[in-house]
PDB file of C-alpha atoms in Angstrom:
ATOM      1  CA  UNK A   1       0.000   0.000   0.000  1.00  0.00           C
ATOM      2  CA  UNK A   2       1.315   3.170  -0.958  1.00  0.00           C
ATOM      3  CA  UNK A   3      -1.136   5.939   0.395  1.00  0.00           C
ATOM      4  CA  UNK A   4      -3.971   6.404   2.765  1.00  0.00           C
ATOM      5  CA  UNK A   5      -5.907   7.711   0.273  1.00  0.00           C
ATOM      6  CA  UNK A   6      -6.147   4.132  -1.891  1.00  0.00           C
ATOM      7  CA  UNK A   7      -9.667   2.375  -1.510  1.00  0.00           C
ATOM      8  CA  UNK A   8      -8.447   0.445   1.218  1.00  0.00           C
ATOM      9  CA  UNK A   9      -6.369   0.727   4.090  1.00  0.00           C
ATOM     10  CA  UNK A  10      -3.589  -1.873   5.290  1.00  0.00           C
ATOM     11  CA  UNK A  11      -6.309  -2.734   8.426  1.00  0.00           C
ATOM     12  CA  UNK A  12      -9.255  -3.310   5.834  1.00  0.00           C
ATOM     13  CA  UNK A  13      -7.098  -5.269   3.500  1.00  0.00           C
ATOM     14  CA  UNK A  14      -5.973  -7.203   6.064  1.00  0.00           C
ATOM     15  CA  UNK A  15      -9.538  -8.229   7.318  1.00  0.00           C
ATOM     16  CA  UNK A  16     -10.799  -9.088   3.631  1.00  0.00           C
ATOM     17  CA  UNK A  17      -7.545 -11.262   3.597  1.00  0.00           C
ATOM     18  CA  UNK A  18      -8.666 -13.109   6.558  1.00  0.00           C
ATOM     19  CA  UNK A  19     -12.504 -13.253   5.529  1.00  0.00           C
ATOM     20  CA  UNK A  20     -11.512 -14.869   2.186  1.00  0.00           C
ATOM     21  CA  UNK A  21      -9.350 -17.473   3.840  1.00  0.00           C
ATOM     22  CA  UNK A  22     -11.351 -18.353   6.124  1.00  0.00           C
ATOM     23  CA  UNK A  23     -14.404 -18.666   3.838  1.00  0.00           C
ATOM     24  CA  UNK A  24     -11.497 -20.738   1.117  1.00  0.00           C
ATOM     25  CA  UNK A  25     -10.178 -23.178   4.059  1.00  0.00           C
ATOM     26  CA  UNK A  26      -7.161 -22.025   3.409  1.00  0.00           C
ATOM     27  CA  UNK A  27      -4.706 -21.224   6.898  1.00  0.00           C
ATOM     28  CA  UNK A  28      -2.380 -18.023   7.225  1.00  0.00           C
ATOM     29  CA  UNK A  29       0.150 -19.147   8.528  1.00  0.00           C
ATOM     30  CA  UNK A  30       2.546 -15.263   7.554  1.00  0.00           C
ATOM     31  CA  UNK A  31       1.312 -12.142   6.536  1.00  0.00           C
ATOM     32  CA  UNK A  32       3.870  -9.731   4.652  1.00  0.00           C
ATOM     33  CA  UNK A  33       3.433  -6.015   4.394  1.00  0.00           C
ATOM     34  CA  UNK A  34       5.207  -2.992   2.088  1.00  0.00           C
ATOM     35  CA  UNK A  35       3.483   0.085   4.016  1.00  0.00           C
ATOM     36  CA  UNK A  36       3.632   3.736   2.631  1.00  0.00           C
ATOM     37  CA  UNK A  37       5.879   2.013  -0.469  1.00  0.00           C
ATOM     38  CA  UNK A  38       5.188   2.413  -4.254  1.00  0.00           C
ATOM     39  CA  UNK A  39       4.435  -0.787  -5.728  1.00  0.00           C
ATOM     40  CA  UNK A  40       6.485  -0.104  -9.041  1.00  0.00           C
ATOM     41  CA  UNK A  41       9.482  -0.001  -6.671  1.00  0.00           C
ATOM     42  CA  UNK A  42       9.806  -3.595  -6.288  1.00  0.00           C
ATOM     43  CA  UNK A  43      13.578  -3.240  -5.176  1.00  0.00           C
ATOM     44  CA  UNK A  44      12.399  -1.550  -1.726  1.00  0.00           C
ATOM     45  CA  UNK A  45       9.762  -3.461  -1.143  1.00  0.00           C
ATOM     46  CA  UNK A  46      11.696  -6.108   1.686  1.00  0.00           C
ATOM     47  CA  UNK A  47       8.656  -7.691   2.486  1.00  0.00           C
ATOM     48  CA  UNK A  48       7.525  -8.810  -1.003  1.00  0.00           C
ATOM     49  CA  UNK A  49      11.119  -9.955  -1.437  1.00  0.00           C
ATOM     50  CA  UNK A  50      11.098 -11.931   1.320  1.00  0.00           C
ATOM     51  CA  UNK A  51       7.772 -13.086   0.644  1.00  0.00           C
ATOM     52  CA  UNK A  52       8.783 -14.135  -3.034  1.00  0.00           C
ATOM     53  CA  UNK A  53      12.003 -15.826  -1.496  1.00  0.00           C
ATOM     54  CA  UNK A  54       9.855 -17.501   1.070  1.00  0.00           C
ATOM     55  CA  UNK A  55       7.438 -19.078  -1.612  1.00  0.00           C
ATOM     56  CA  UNK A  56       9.450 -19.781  -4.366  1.00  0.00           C
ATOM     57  CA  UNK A  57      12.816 -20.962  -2.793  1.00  0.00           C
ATOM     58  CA  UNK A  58      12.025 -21.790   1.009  1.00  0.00           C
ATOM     59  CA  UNK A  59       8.709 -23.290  -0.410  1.00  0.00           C
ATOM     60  CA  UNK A  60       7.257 -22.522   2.968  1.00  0.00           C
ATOM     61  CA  UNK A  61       3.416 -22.701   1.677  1.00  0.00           C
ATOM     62  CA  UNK A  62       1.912 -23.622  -2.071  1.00  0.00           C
ATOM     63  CA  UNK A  63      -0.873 -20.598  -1.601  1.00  0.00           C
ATOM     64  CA  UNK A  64      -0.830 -17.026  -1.623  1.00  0.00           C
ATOM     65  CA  UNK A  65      -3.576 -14.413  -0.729  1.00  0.00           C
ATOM     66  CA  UNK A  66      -3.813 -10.690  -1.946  1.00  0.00           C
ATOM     67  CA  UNK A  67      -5.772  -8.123  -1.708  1.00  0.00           C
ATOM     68  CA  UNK A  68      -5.436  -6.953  -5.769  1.00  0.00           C
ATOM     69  CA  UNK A  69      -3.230  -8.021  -8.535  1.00  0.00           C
ATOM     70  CA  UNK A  70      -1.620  -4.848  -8.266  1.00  0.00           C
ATOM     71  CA  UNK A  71      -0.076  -5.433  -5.455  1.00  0.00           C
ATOM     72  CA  UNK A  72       2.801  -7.463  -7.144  1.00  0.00           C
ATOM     73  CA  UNK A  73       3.001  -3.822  -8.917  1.00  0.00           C
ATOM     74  CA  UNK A  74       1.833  -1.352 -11.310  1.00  0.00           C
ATOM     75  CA  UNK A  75       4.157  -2.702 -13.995  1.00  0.00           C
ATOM     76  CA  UNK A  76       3.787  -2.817 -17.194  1.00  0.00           C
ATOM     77  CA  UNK A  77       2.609  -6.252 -18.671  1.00  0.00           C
ATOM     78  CA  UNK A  78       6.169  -7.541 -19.552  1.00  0.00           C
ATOM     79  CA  UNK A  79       7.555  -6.694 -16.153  1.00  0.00           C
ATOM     80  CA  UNK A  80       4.362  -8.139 -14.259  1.00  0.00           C
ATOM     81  CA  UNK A  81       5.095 -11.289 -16.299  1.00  0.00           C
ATOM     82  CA  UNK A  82       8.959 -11.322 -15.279  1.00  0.00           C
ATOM     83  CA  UNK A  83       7.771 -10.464 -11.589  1.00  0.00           C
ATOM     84  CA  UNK A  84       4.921 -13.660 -11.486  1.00  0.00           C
ATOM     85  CA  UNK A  85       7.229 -16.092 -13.482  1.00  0.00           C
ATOM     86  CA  UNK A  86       9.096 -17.597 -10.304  1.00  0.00           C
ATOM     87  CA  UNK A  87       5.371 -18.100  -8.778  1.00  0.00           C
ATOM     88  CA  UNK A  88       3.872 -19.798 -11.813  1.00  0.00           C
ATOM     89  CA  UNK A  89       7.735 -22.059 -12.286  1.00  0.00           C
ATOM     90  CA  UNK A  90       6.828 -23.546  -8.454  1.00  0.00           C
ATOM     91  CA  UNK A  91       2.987 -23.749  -8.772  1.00  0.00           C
ATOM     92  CA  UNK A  92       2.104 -21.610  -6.295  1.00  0.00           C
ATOM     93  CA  UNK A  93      -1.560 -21.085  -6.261  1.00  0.00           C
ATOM     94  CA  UNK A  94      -2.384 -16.908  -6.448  1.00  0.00           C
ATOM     95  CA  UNK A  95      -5.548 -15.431  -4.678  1.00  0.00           C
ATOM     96  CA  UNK A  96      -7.216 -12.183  -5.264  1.00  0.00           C
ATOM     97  CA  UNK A  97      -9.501 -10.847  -2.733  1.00  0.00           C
ATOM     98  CA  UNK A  98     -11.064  -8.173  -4.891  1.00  0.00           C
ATOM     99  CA  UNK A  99     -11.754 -10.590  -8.102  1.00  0.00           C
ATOM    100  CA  UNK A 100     -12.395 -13.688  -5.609  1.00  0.00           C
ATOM    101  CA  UNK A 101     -10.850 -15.472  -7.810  1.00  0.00           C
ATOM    102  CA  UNK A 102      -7.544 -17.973  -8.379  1.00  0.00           C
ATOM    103  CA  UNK A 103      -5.079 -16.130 -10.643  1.00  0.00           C
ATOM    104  CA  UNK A 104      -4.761 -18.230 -14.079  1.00  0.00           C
ATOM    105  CA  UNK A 105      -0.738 -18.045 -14.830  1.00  0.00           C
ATOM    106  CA  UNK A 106      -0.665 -20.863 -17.438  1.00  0.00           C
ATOM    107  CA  UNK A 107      -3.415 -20.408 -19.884  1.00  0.00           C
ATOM    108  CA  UNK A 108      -3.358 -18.161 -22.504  1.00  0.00           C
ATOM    109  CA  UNK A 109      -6.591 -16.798 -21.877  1.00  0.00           C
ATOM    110  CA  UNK A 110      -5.232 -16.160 -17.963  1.00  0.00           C
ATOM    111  CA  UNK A 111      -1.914 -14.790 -19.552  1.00  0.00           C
ATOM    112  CA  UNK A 112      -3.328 -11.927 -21.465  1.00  0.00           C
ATOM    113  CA  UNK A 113      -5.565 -11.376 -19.004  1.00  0.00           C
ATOM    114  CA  UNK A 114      -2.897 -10.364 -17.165  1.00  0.00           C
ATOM    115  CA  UNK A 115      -1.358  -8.717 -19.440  1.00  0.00           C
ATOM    116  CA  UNK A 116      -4.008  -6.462 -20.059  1.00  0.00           C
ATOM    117  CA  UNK A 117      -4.966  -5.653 -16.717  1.00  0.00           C
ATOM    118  CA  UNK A 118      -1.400  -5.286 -15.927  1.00  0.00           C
ATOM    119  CA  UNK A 119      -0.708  -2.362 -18.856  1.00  0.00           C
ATOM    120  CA  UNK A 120      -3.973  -0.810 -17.273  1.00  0.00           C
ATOM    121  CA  UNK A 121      -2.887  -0.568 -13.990  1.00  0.00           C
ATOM    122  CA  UNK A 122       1.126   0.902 -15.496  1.00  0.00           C
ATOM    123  CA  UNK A 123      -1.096   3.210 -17.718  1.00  0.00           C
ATOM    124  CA  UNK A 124      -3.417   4.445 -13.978  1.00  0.00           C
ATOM    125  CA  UNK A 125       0.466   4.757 -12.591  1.00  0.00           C
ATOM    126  CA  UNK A 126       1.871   6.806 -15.510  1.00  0.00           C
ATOM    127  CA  UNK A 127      -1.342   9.439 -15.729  1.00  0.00           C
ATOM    128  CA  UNK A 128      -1.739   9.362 -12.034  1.00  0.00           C
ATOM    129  CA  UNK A 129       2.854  10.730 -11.772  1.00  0.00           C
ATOM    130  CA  UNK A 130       1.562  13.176 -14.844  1.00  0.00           C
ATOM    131  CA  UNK A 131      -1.260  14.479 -13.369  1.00  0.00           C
ATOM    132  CA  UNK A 132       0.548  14.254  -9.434  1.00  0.00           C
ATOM    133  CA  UNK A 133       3.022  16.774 -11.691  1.00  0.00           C
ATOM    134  CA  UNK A 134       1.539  18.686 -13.544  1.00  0.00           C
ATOM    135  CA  UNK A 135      -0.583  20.117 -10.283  1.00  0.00           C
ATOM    136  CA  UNK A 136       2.801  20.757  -8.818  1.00  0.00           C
ATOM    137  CA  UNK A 137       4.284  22.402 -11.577  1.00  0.00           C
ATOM    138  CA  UNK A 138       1.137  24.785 -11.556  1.00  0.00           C
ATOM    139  CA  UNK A 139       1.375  25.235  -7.875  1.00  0.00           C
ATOM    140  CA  UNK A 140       4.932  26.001  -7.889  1.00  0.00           C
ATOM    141  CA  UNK A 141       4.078  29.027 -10.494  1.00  0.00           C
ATOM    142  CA  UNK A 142       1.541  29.921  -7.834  1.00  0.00           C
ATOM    143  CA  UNK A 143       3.759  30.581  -5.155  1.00  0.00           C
ATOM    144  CA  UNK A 144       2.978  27.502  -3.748  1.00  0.00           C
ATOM    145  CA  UNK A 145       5.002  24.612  -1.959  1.00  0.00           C
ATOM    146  CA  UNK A 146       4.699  20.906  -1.983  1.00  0.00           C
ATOM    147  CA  UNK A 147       5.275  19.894   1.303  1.00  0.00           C
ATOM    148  CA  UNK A 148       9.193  20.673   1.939  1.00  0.00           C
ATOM    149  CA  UNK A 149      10.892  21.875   5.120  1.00  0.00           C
ATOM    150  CA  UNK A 150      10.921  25.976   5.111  1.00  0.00           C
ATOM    151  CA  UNK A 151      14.376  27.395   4.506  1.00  0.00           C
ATOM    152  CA  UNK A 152      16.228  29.036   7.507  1.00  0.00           C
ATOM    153  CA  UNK A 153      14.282  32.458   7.896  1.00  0.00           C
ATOM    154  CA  UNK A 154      10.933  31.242   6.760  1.00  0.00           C
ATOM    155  CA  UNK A 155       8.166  29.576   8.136  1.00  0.00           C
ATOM    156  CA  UNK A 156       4.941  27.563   6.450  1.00  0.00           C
ATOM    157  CA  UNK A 157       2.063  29.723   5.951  1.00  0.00           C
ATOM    158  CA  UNK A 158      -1.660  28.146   5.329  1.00  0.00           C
ATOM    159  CA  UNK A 159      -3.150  30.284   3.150  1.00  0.00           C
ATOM    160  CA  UNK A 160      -6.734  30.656   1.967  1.00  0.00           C
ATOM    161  CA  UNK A 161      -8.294  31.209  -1.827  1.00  0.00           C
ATOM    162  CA  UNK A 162      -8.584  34.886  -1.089  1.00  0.00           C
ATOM    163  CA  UNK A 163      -5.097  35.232   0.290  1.00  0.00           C
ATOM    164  CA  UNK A 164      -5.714  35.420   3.928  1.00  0.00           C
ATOM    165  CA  UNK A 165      -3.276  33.891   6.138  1.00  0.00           C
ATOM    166  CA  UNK A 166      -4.790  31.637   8.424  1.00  0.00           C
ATOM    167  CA  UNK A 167      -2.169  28.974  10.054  1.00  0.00           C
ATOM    168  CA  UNK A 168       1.567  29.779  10.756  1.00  0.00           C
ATOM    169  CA  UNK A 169       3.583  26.306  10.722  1.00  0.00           C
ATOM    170  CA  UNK A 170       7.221  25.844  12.314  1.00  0.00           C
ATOM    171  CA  UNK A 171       9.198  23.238  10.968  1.00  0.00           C
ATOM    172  CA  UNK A 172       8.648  19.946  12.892  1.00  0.00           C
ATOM    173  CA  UNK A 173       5.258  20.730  13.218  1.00  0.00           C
ATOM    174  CA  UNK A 174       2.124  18.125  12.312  1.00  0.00           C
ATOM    175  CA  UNK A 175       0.885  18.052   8.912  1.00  0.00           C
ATOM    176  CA  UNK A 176      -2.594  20.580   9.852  1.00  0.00           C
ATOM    177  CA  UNK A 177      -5.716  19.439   8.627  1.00  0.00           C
ATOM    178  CA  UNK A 178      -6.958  21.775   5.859  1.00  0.00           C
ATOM    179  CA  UNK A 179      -9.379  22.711   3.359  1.00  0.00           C
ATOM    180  CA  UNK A 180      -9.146  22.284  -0.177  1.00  0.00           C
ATOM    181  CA  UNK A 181      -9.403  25.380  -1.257  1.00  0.00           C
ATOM    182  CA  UNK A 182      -6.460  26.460   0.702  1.00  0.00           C
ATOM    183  CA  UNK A 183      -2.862  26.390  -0.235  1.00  0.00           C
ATOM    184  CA  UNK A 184       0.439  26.651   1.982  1.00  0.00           C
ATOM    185  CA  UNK A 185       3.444  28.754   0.788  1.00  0.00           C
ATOM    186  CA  UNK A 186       6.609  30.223   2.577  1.00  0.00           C
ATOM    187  CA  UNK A 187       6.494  33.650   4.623  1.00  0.00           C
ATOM    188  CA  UNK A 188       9.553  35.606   6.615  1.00  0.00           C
ATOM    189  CA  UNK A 189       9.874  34.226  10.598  1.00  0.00           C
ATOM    190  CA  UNK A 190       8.297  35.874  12.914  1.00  0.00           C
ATOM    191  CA  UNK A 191      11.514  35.242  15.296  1.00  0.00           C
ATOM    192  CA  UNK A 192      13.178  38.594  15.536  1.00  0.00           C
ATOM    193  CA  UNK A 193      16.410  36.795  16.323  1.00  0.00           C
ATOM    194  CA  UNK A 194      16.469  34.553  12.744  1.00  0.00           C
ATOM    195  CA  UNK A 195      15.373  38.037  11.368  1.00  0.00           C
ATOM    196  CA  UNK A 196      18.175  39.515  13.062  1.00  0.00           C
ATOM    197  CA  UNK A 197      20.498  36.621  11.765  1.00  0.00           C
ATOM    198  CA  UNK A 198      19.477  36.706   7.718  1.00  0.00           C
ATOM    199  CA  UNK A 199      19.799  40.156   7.599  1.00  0.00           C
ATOM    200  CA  UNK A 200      23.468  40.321   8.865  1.00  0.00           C
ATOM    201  CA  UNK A 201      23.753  37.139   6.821  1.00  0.00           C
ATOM    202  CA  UNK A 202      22.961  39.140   3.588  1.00  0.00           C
ATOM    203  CA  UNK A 203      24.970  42.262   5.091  1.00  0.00           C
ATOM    204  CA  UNK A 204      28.016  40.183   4.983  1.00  0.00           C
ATOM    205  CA  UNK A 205      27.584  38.604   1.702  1.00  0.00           C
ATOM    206  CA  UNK A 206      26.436  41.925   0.379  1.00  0.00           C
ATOM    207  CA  UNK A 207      29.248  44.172   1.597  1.00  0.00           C
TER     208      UNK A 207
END
């Protein structure tokens, strides 16, 4: 899982997990989770590795459960088929939760299947990064920021659609909890002693 925001939380998915097995016969016996991590970055993802290693070379268990397809990855369909080979070469048998379904890896009809749904979940990825940057590209021209640390002499100002400032932020403190329409950019400190200190700092550089 990669964000709060996706249609399901790590607690939900978890629960469905159990549900299914339970309702399938089928006994958990390890449960492996990449929190907070994109699944297109299957190199840091340690527990998928190790769940992969544990499967398909330990050969601790012939079954896997998961919540989506995608969560082996929002690759495109020749990756995704590089990524399930070692699963289909030692038969283990692939559950999705959302399809309640067994994943077919040796038909044709179950390989483009995958293949499909695998270039439409790259395709969600790649408009999804476009669109993440294009909004921050348009931000950025806005005066806005994205989320960074201020520099020394600035603090994080919430800002509303009409310009009024409404929450100063220090670094360090929690994300706030905002409205949409409002926006956070950089303003000076309102410490007289960093005021103090970037103004000599731009004395010395100056003169």
């Amino acid at each position: 899982r990669s964000s709060t925001k996706q249609e399901k939380s790590i607690t939900a998915q978890r629960k469905a997990v159990k549900e299914y097995a339970a309702e399938h016969g089928i006994e958990i016996i390890q449960e492996y989770v990449d929190d907070g991590i994109s699944g297109n970055k299957l190199e840091e993802r340690k527990a998928f590795l190790q769940m992969r290693h544990d499967l398909t070379v330990d050969n601790v268990a012939d079954t896997l459960i998961v919540w989506d397809m995608d969560r082996f990855g929002r690759h495109d369909g020749m990756k995704t088929a590089a990524v399930l080979e070692p699963f289909r070469e030692t038969c283990i048998e692939i559950h999705t939760v959302r399809e309640n379904k067994i994943v077919d890896l040796d038909t044709l009809g179950g390989c483009l299947e995958n293949f499909i749904q695998s270039e439409n979940n790259h395709d969600y990825l790649r408009k999804l990064s476009s669109n993440t940057l294009g909004g921050r590209l348009r931000g950025a021209a806005l005066g806005h920021i994205g989320g960074q640390a201020a520099p020394y002499g600035f603090d994080r100002m919430v800002v509303s659609a009409d310009g009024k400032h409404l929450l100063r932020l220090k670094n360090g403190d929690p994300k706030p909890t905002r409205a949409a329409n409002t926006h956070i950019t950089f303003v000076p400190s309102d410490d007289p002693e960093v005021v103090q200190t970037v103004r000599w700092i731009f004395d010395e550089y100056a003169n």
